[in-house]
Short mmCIF file of C-alpha atoms and ligand atoms in Angstrom, two decimals:
data_model
loop_
_atom_site.label_atom_id
_atom_site.label_comp_id
_atom_site.label_asym_id
_atom_site.label_seq_id
_atom_site.Cartn_x
_atom_site.Cartn_y
_atom_site.Cartn_z
CA HIS A 1 -19.29 13.69 2.52
CA LEU A 2 -15.95 13.21 3.95
CA MET A 3 -15.22 9.48 3.78
CA SER A 4 -11.44 9.62 3.35
CA ILE A 5 -8.71 12.00 2.33
CA SER A 6 -9.13 10.56 -1.22
CA ASP A 7 -12.27 12.59 -1.53
CA LEU A 8 -10.43 15.86 -1.29
CA SER A 9 -8.19 17.40 -4.17
CA PRO A 10 -4.84 18.69 -3.05
CA ALA A 11 -6.21 22.40 -3.14
CA GLU A 12 -9.22 21.34 -0.70
CA PHE A 13 -7.18 19.41 1.59
CA THR A 14 -4.68 22.35 1.77
CA LYS A 15 -7.41 24.76 2.36
CA LEU A 16 -8.89 22.67 5.19
CA VAL A 17 -5.54 22.52 6.95
CA LEU A 18 -4.95 26.27 6.51
CA ASN A 19 -8.43 26.97 7.76
CA ALA A 20 -8.00 24.69 10.67
CA SER A 21 -4.76 26.61 11.65
CA SER A 22 -6.01 30.23 11.15
CA HIS A 23 -9.38 29.58 12.99
CA LYS A 24 -7.16 28.22 15.86
CA SER A 25 -5.14 31.37 16.01
CA ALA A 26 -8.07 33.64 15.78
CA ILE A 27 -10.28 31.82 18.33
CA LYS A 28 -7.56 31.31 20.80
CA ALA A 29 -6.51 34.95 20.52
CA ALA A 30 -9.96 36.07 21.28
CA ILE A 31 -10.40 33.59 24.15
CA GLY A 32 -6.90 34.65 25.47
CA ALA A 33 -8.08 38.44 25.41
CA GLY A 34 -11.17 37.61 27.27
CA GLN A 35 -13.60 37.99 24.46
CA ALA A 36 -16.06 35.78 22.87
CA PRO A 37 -14.68 34.41 19.72
CA GLN A 38 -16.29 35.90 16.55
CA THR A 39 -14.89 33.42 14.09
CA LEU A 40 -17.55 31.13 12.97
CA ALA A 41 -19.64 32.23 15.81
CA GLY A 42 -23.30 31.21 15.15
CA THR A 43 -22.54 29.38 11.91
CA LEU A 44 -24.31 26.17 13.12
CA THR A 45 -27.20 27.92 15.19
CA GLY A 46 -30.21 25.88 15.24
CA ARG A 47 -28.57 22.98 13.66
CA THR A 48 -27.85 19.47 15.18
CA VAL A 49 -25.00 17.36 14.32
CA ALA A 50 -25.71 13.62 15.09
CA MET A 51 -22.61 11.78 16.37
CA MET A 52 -23.04 8.10 15.77
CA PHE A 53 -20.28 6.23 17.50
CA SER A 54 -20.35 2.43 17.65
CA LYS A 55 -16.68 2.45 19.24
CA ARG A 56 -15.09 4.38 22.00
CA SER A 57 -13.46 7.75 21.49
CA THR A 58 -11.88 10.40 23.64
CA ARG A 59 -10.45 12.89 21.08
CA THR A 60 -12.93 12.39 18.19
CA ARG A 61 -15.85 12.73 20.41
CA VAL A 62 -14.55 15.62 22.46
CA SER A 63 -13.23 17.63 19.53
CA THR A 64 -16.36 17.17 17.59
CA GLU A 65 -18.89 18.07 20.42
CA ALA A 66 -16.43 21.12 21.25
CA ALA A 67 -16.34 22.24 17.54
CA VAL A 68 -20.16 22.06 17.19
CA ALA A 69 -20.79 23.98 20.41
CA LEU A 70 -18.16 26.76 19.41
CA MET A 71 -20.08 27.25 16.11
CA GLY A 72 -23.40 27.70 18.12
CA GLY A 73 -24.89 24.17 17.07
CA HIS A 74 -26.05 21.11 18.99
CA PRO A 75 -23.93 18.02 19.06
CA MET A 76 -26.14 14.98 19.67
CA PHE A 77 -23.95 12.02 20.79
CA LEU A 78 -25.48 8.64 19.99
CA GLY A 79 -23.40 5.71 21.31
CA LYS A 80 -23.80 2.04 20.36
CA ASP A 81 -26.19 1.41 23.03
CA ASP A 82 -28.41 4.53 22.40
CA ILE A 83 -29.48 3.78 18.81
CA GLN A 84 -29.87 1.08 16.27
CA LEU A 85 -26.75 1.62 14.14
CA GLY A 86 -26.50 -1.51 12.09
CA VAL A 87 -28.35 -3.39 14.78
CA ASN A 88 -32.08 -4.36 14.66
CA GLU A 89 -32.52 -1.83 11.82
CA SER A 90 -30.97 -1.40 8.26
CA LEU A 91 -28.44 1.33 7.79
CA TYR A 92 -30.62 2.65 5.07
CA ASP A 93 -33.54 3.35 7.51
CA THR A 94 -31.19 4.85 10.05
CA SER A 95 -29.67 6.99 7.55
CA VAL A 96 -32.88 8.36 5.93
CA VAL A 97 -34.39 9.04 9.45
CA VAL A 98 -31.47 10.59 11.25
CA SER A 99 -30.51 12.85 8.27
CA SER A 100 -34.24 14.02 8.07
CA MET A 101 -33.86 15.54 11.42
CA THR A 102 -30.22 16.72 11.68
CA SER A 103 -27.57 18.75 9.48
CA CYS A 104 -24.77 16.30 9.59
CA MET A 105 -23.89 12.81 10.67
CA VAL A 106 -20.50 12.08 12.08
CA ALA A 107 -20.17 8.41 12.38
CA ARG A 108 -17.49 5.96 13.87
CA VAL A 109 -18.03 2.55 12.64
CA GLY A 110 -16.33 -0.86 12.07
CA PRO A 111 -16.45 -1.84 8.36
CA HIS A 112 -15.97 1.20 6.13
CA SER A 113 -19.01 0.06 4.02
CA ASP A 114 -21.13 1.03 7.13
CA VAL A 115 -20.16 4.85 6.87
CA ALA A 116 -20.15 4.53 3.15
CA ASN A 117 -23.82 3.23 3.31
CA LEU A 118 -25.01 6.12 5.68
CA ALA A 119 -23.44 8.50 3.24
CA GLN A 120 -25.19 6.95 0.19
CA HIS A 121 -28.66 7.35 1.65
CA SER A 122 -28.28 10.57 3.67
CA SER A 123 -29.79 13.92 2.76
CA VAL A 124 -27.12 15.69 4.73
CA PRO A 125 -23.33 15.64 4.83
CA VAL A 126 -21.61 12.43 6.48
CA ILE A 127 -18.12 12.81 8.16
CA ASN A 128 -16.20 9.55 8.84
CA ALA A 129 -14.99 9.69 12.40
CA LEU A 130 -12.93 6.59 11.90
CA SER A 131 -13.77 3.28 10.15
CA ASP A 132 -11.55 0.24 9.76
CA ASP A 133 -10.12 1.76 6.63
CA PHE A 134 -9.82 5.51 7.10
CA HIS A 135 -9.57 8.29 9.69
CA PRO A 136 -9.65 11.57 7.70
CA LEU A 137 -10.02 14.08 10.63
CA GLN A 138 -6.83 12.67 12.16
CA THR A 139 -5.18 13.22 8.92
CA ILE A 140 -6.22 16.82 8.72
CA ALA A 141 -5.08 17.52 12.28
CA ASP A 142 -1.86 15.63 11.61
CA PHE A 143 -1.04 17.78 8.55
CA GLN A 144 -1.97 20.89 10.48
CA THR A 145 0.55 20.00 13.17
CA ILE A 146 3.29 19.30 10.45
CA HIS A 147 2.33 22.63 8.90
CA GLU A 148 2.57 24.53 12.09
CA THR A 149 5.87 22.74 13.19
CA PHE A 150 7.75 23.38 9.77
CA SER A 151 6.57 26.66 9.64
CA ALA A 152 9.34 28.13 7.39
CA ARG A 153 7.60 26.03 4.57
CA VAL A 154 5.48 28.41 2.51
CA PRO A 155 1.93 27.14 1.28
CA THR A 156 0.44 27.83 -2.03
CA GLU A 157 -3.09 27.25 -3.42
CA SER A 158 -2.80 23.48 -3.68
CA SER A 159 0.20 22.69 -1.60
CA LEU A 160 1.24 23.16 1.96
CA GLY A 161 4.83 23.60 0.92
CA LEU A 162 6.02 20.41 2.59
CA GLU A 163 7.32 18.82 -0.51
CA GLY A 164 10.60 16.60 0.12
CA LEU A 165 9.94 16.03 3.81
CA LYS A 166 10.06 12.31 4.82
CA VAL A 167 7.52 10.71 7.25
CA ALA A 168 8.40 7.40 8.57
CA TRP A 169 5.53 5.15 9.86
CA ILE A 170 6.83 2.22 12.10
CA GLY A 171 4.14 -0.11 13.16
CA ASP A 172 0.79 -1.56 12.06
CA SER A 173 -0.59 -0.65 8.59
CA ASN A 174 -4.04 0.52 9.71
CA ASN A 175 -6.74 3.20 9.11
CA VAL A 176 -4.77 6.05 10.42
CA LEU A 177 -1.77 5.12 8.22
CA PHE A 178 -3.98 4.61 5.01
CA ASP A 179 -5.18 8.42 5.15
CA LEU A 180 -1.99 9.90 6.26
CA ALA A 181 -0.17 8.02 3.35
CA THR A 182 -2.76 9.31 1.14
CA ALA A 183 -2.21 12.95 2.19
CA CYS A 184 1.53 12.39 2.15
CA VAL A 185 1.35 11.31 -1.47
CA LYS A 186 -1.00 14.22 -2.41
CA MET A 187 1.23 16.77 -0.67
CA GLY A 188 4.59 15.70 -1.88
CA VAL A 189 5.66 14.20 1.30
CA ASP A 190 7.66 10.94 1.08
CA ILE A 191 6.29 8.27 3.41
CA SER A 192 8.31 5.10 4.43
CA VAL A 193 6.19 2.33 6.12
CA ALA A 194 7.82 -0.32 8.13
CA SER A 195 5.45 -3.10 9.30
CA PRO A 196 6.21 -6.79 10.05
CA THR A 197 5.54 -9.33 7.22
CA GLY A 198 1.91 -10.16 7.11
CA TYR A 199 1.05 -6.67 8.47
CA GLY A 200 1.85 -4.47 5.59
CA ILE A 201 -0.38 -2.55 3.38
CA PRO A 202 -3.10 -4.59 1.43
CA ASP A 203 -2.73 -4.21 -2.41
CA ALA A 204 -6.14 -2.70 -2.86
CA MET A 205 -5.27 0.00 -0.35
CA LYS A 206 -1.96 0.74 -1.98
CA GLN A 207 -3.83 1.35 -5.10
CA VAL A 208 -5.93 3.93 -3.19
CA ILE A 209 -2.88 5.64 -1.76
CA LEU A 210 -0.94 5.75 -4.95
CA THR A 211 -4.04 7.08 -6.88
CA ALA A 212 -3.72 10.20 -4.60
CA GLY A 213 -0.66 11.24 -6.56
CA ASN A 214 -2.55 11.19 -10.05
CA GLY A 215 -2.07 14.71 -11.41
CA VAL A 216 0.01 16.02 -8.60
CA GLN A 217 3.06 17.71 -9.82
CA SER A 218 5.60 16.33 -7.36
CA ALA A 219 3.69 13.50 -5.57
CA GLY A 220 5.16 11.98 -2.48
CA LYS A 221 6.68 8.54 -2.64
CA LEU A 222 5.36 5.49 -0.87
CA ILE A 223 8.10 3.23 0.35
CA GLU A 224 7.68 -0.13 2.10
CA THR A 225 9.86 -2.08 4.25
CA THR A 226 9.88 -4.57 7.18
CA VAL A 227 12.99 -2.95 8.77
CA PRO A 228 12.25 -0.05 11.10
CA GLU A 229 15.71 1.53 10.67
CA GLU A 230 15.18 1.68 6.82
CA ALA A 231 12.00 3.61 7.33
CA ALA A 232 13.37 5.88 9.96
CA LYS A 233 16.60 6.84 7.94
CA ASP A 234 16.66 10.60 7.08
CA ALA A 235 13.11 10.99 8.38
CA ASP A 236 11.78 14.30 9.59
CA VAL A 237 8.79 12.89 11.40
CA LEU A 238 8.52 9.41 13.09
CA VAL A 239 4.84 8.18 13.57
CA THR A 240 3.09 5.38 14.94
CA ASP A 241 -0.24 4.05 16.35
CA THR A 242 -1.36 1.08 18.54
CA TRP A 243 -0.47 -2.38 17.31
CA VAL A 244 -4.10 -3.54 18.47
CA SER A 245 -6.86 -1.44 17.00
CA MET A 246 -10.31 -1.49 18.06
CA GLY A 247 -11.94 -4.57 16.87
CA GLN A 248 -8.57 -6.55 16.94
CA GLU A 249 -8.51 -7.31 20.60
CA ALA A 250 -8.80 -11.09 20.20
CA GLU A 251 -5.40 -10.97 18.06
CA ALA A 252 -3.67 -8.86 20.55
CA LYS A 253 -1.22 -11.61 21.87
CA LYS A 254 -0.24 -12.57 18.39
CA ARG A 255 0.18 -9.00 17.20
CA LEU A 256 2.17 -7.86 20.28
CA GLU A 257 4.71 -10.87 19.39
CA ALA A 258 4.78 -10.00 15.64
CA PHE A 259 5.52 -6.31 16.40
CA ALA A 260 8.46 -7.12 18.80
CA GLY A 261 11.30 -4.79 17.84
CA TYR A 262 9.00 -2.01 16.22
CA GLN A 263 8.99 0.18 19.37
CA ILE A 264 10.02 3.74 18.57
CA THR A 265 12.80 4.76 20.88
CA ASN A 266 15.63 7.37 20.71
CA ASP A 267 18.16 4.70 20.27
CA LEU A 268 15.97 3.40 17.00
CA ALA A 269 16.18 6.88 15.68
CA LYS A 270 19.72 7.40 16.28
CA ARG A 271 20.77 3.97 15.10
CA ALA A 272 18.65 4.49 11.80
CA GLY A 273 20.06 7.96 11.05
CA ALA A 274 16.62 10.01 11.47
CA LYS A 275 17.26 13.79 10.95
CA PRO A 276 18.88 15.30 14.04
CA ASP A 277 15.75 17.37 14.78
CA TRP A 278 13.26 14.67 14.09
CA LYS A 279 9.63 14.86 15.51
CA PHE A 280 7.31 12.28 16.95
CA MET A 281 3.55 12.04 16.26
CA HIS A 282 0.87 9.60 17.38
CA CYS A 283 -2.86 9.90 17.07
CA LEU A 284 -3.58 8.44 20.63
CA PRO A 285 -4.66 6.33 22.50
CA ARG A 286 -1.01 5.32 23.09
CA HIS A 287 0.37 2.25 24.64
CA PRO A 288 3.85 2.00 25.80
CA GLU A 289 4.90 -0.93 23.59
CA GLU A 290 4.75 0.99 20.25
CA VAL A 291 6.71 3.97 21.72
CA ASP A 292 8.64 4.38 24.95
CA ASP A 293 8.00 7.19 27.46
CA GLU A 294 11.13 9.00 26.67
CA VAL A 295 10.14 9.84 23.04
CA PHE A 296 6.38 10.01 23.87
CA TYR A 297 6.84 12.68 26.56
CA GLY A 298 10.26 13.99 25.19
CA PRO A 299 11.18 17.35 23.68
CA GLN A 300 10.64 16.03 19.97
CA SER A 301 7.07 14.78 20.72
CA LEU A 302 4.27 16.71 19.04
CA VAL A 303 1.43 14.35 20.39
CA PHE A 304 -0.24 16.89 22.45
CA PRO A 305 -0.40 19.79 20.06
CA GLU A 306 -1.47 17.14 17.45
CA ALA A 307 -4.44 16.07 19.77
CA GLU A 308 -5.37 19.63 20.26
CA ASN A 309 -5.56 20.03 16.64
CA ARG A 310 -8.24 17.63 16.50
CA LEU A 311 -10.47 20.34 17.52
CA TRP A 312 -9.34 22.72 14.89
CA ALA A 313 -9.61 20.04 12.17
CA ALA A 314 -13.21 19.22 13.25
CA VAL A 315 -14.01 22.99 13.08
CA ALA A 316 -12.54 23.18 9.60
CA ALA A 317 -14.38 20.18 8.51
CA LEU A 318 -17.71 21.24 9.82
CA GLU A 319 -17.22 24.68 8.22
CA GLY A 320 -16.37 23.13 4.84
CA PHE A 321 -18.95 20.18 4.80
CA VAL A 322 -21.80 21.54 6.78
CA VAL A 323 -21.68 25.53 6.89
CA ASN A 324 -20.39 25.84 3.22
CA ASN A 325 -22.16 22.66 1.83
CA GLY A 326 -19.05 20.74 0.68
CA LYS A 327 -17.41 23.84 -0.67
CA ILE A 328 -13.90 23.95 0.90
CA LEU A 329 -13.42 27.78 0.73
N1 LIG B 1 -7.14 9.83 17.90
C1 LIG B 1 -8.42 9.35 17.99
O1 LIG B 1 -9.29 9.32 17.06
O2 LIG B 1 -8.60 9.18 19.35
P1 LIG B 1 -10.03 8.69 19.89
O3 LIG B 1 -10.34 7.31 19.35
O4 LIG B 1 -9.87 8.98 21.36
O5 LIG B 1 -11.10 9.52 19.25
N1 LIG B 2 -6.03 2.44 14.78
C1 LIG B 2 -6.85 2.90 15.78
C2 LIG B 2 -6.95 4.21 15.90
C3 LIG B 2 -7.80 4.86 17.00
C4 LIG B 2 -8.08 6.30 16.92
C5 LIG B 2 -8.10 2.07 16.03
O1 LIG B 2 -8.56 1.85 14.93
O2 LIG B 2 -8.48 1.59 17.02
#
């Protein structure tokens, strides 16, 4: 199962990112040459991937459906009004039944325990497509984007060669951050997080993130602050996400007030002393309060290649977890 980035060793994470990137090159080259792509063709023929989504999605849904189609399988989208996911039936029953008919469940849920529950009782691999705690497919795509951008860095068997880079996360400490930070620590990338008081990383989650550094030769450092300029100082990549995640809509007003001053702008990056050629990333969907248009649509923004990489991350994850049964080769 892929519940979070913590499930992956540094070598497995490295391999998933490199596979995503190389499949992207091979498949796009074939399509560009007017040929049917051979890479991974037919690896999911005759197999169904159940996509059980209890929350909205653009990228995760489209990338997963497209990835399954590319590999010759059948993506079966099951929205919250289609099946009894945690409603009117136990997750145990749903998991046993759906896994008896399909080759993989890709699930987007609220509480992380819901996807963990599905995994516990499933006879097929389960991939977390976003829970309140983690978003592993996003992190694979994010590191693919960083790997492709800092292309002079040379990967090894167990590292992408990104050691010493600094990522600055400015905004809410949320699901996307938790897996991103875990991957940073694992890959030797320092991550500095600026969130307002009361919106920092919960202690239990900090433990999860720091545990990623166990046994890693040069683990990345996790630095926390409430000052955006402090986080952005010397940063190579500035990252943020919405201040109001799905499920937090009732708190929207309070959150927008609490996060005032945390918008990523060129002025903030300059004032803080970010690296001169700093890049910007965002998982999307984006709202203007967390980053202004000048940065989001500007030359340093990686947001659209990052979004496209969700497709290649899905391809690599399905290859590793479904085609190769959890062996990340
Ligand atoms: N980044 C991301 O997961 O987007 P969606 O919510 O649109 O899937
Ligand atoms: N933090 C956001 C991410 C959406 C992809 C949310 O959970 O809504």
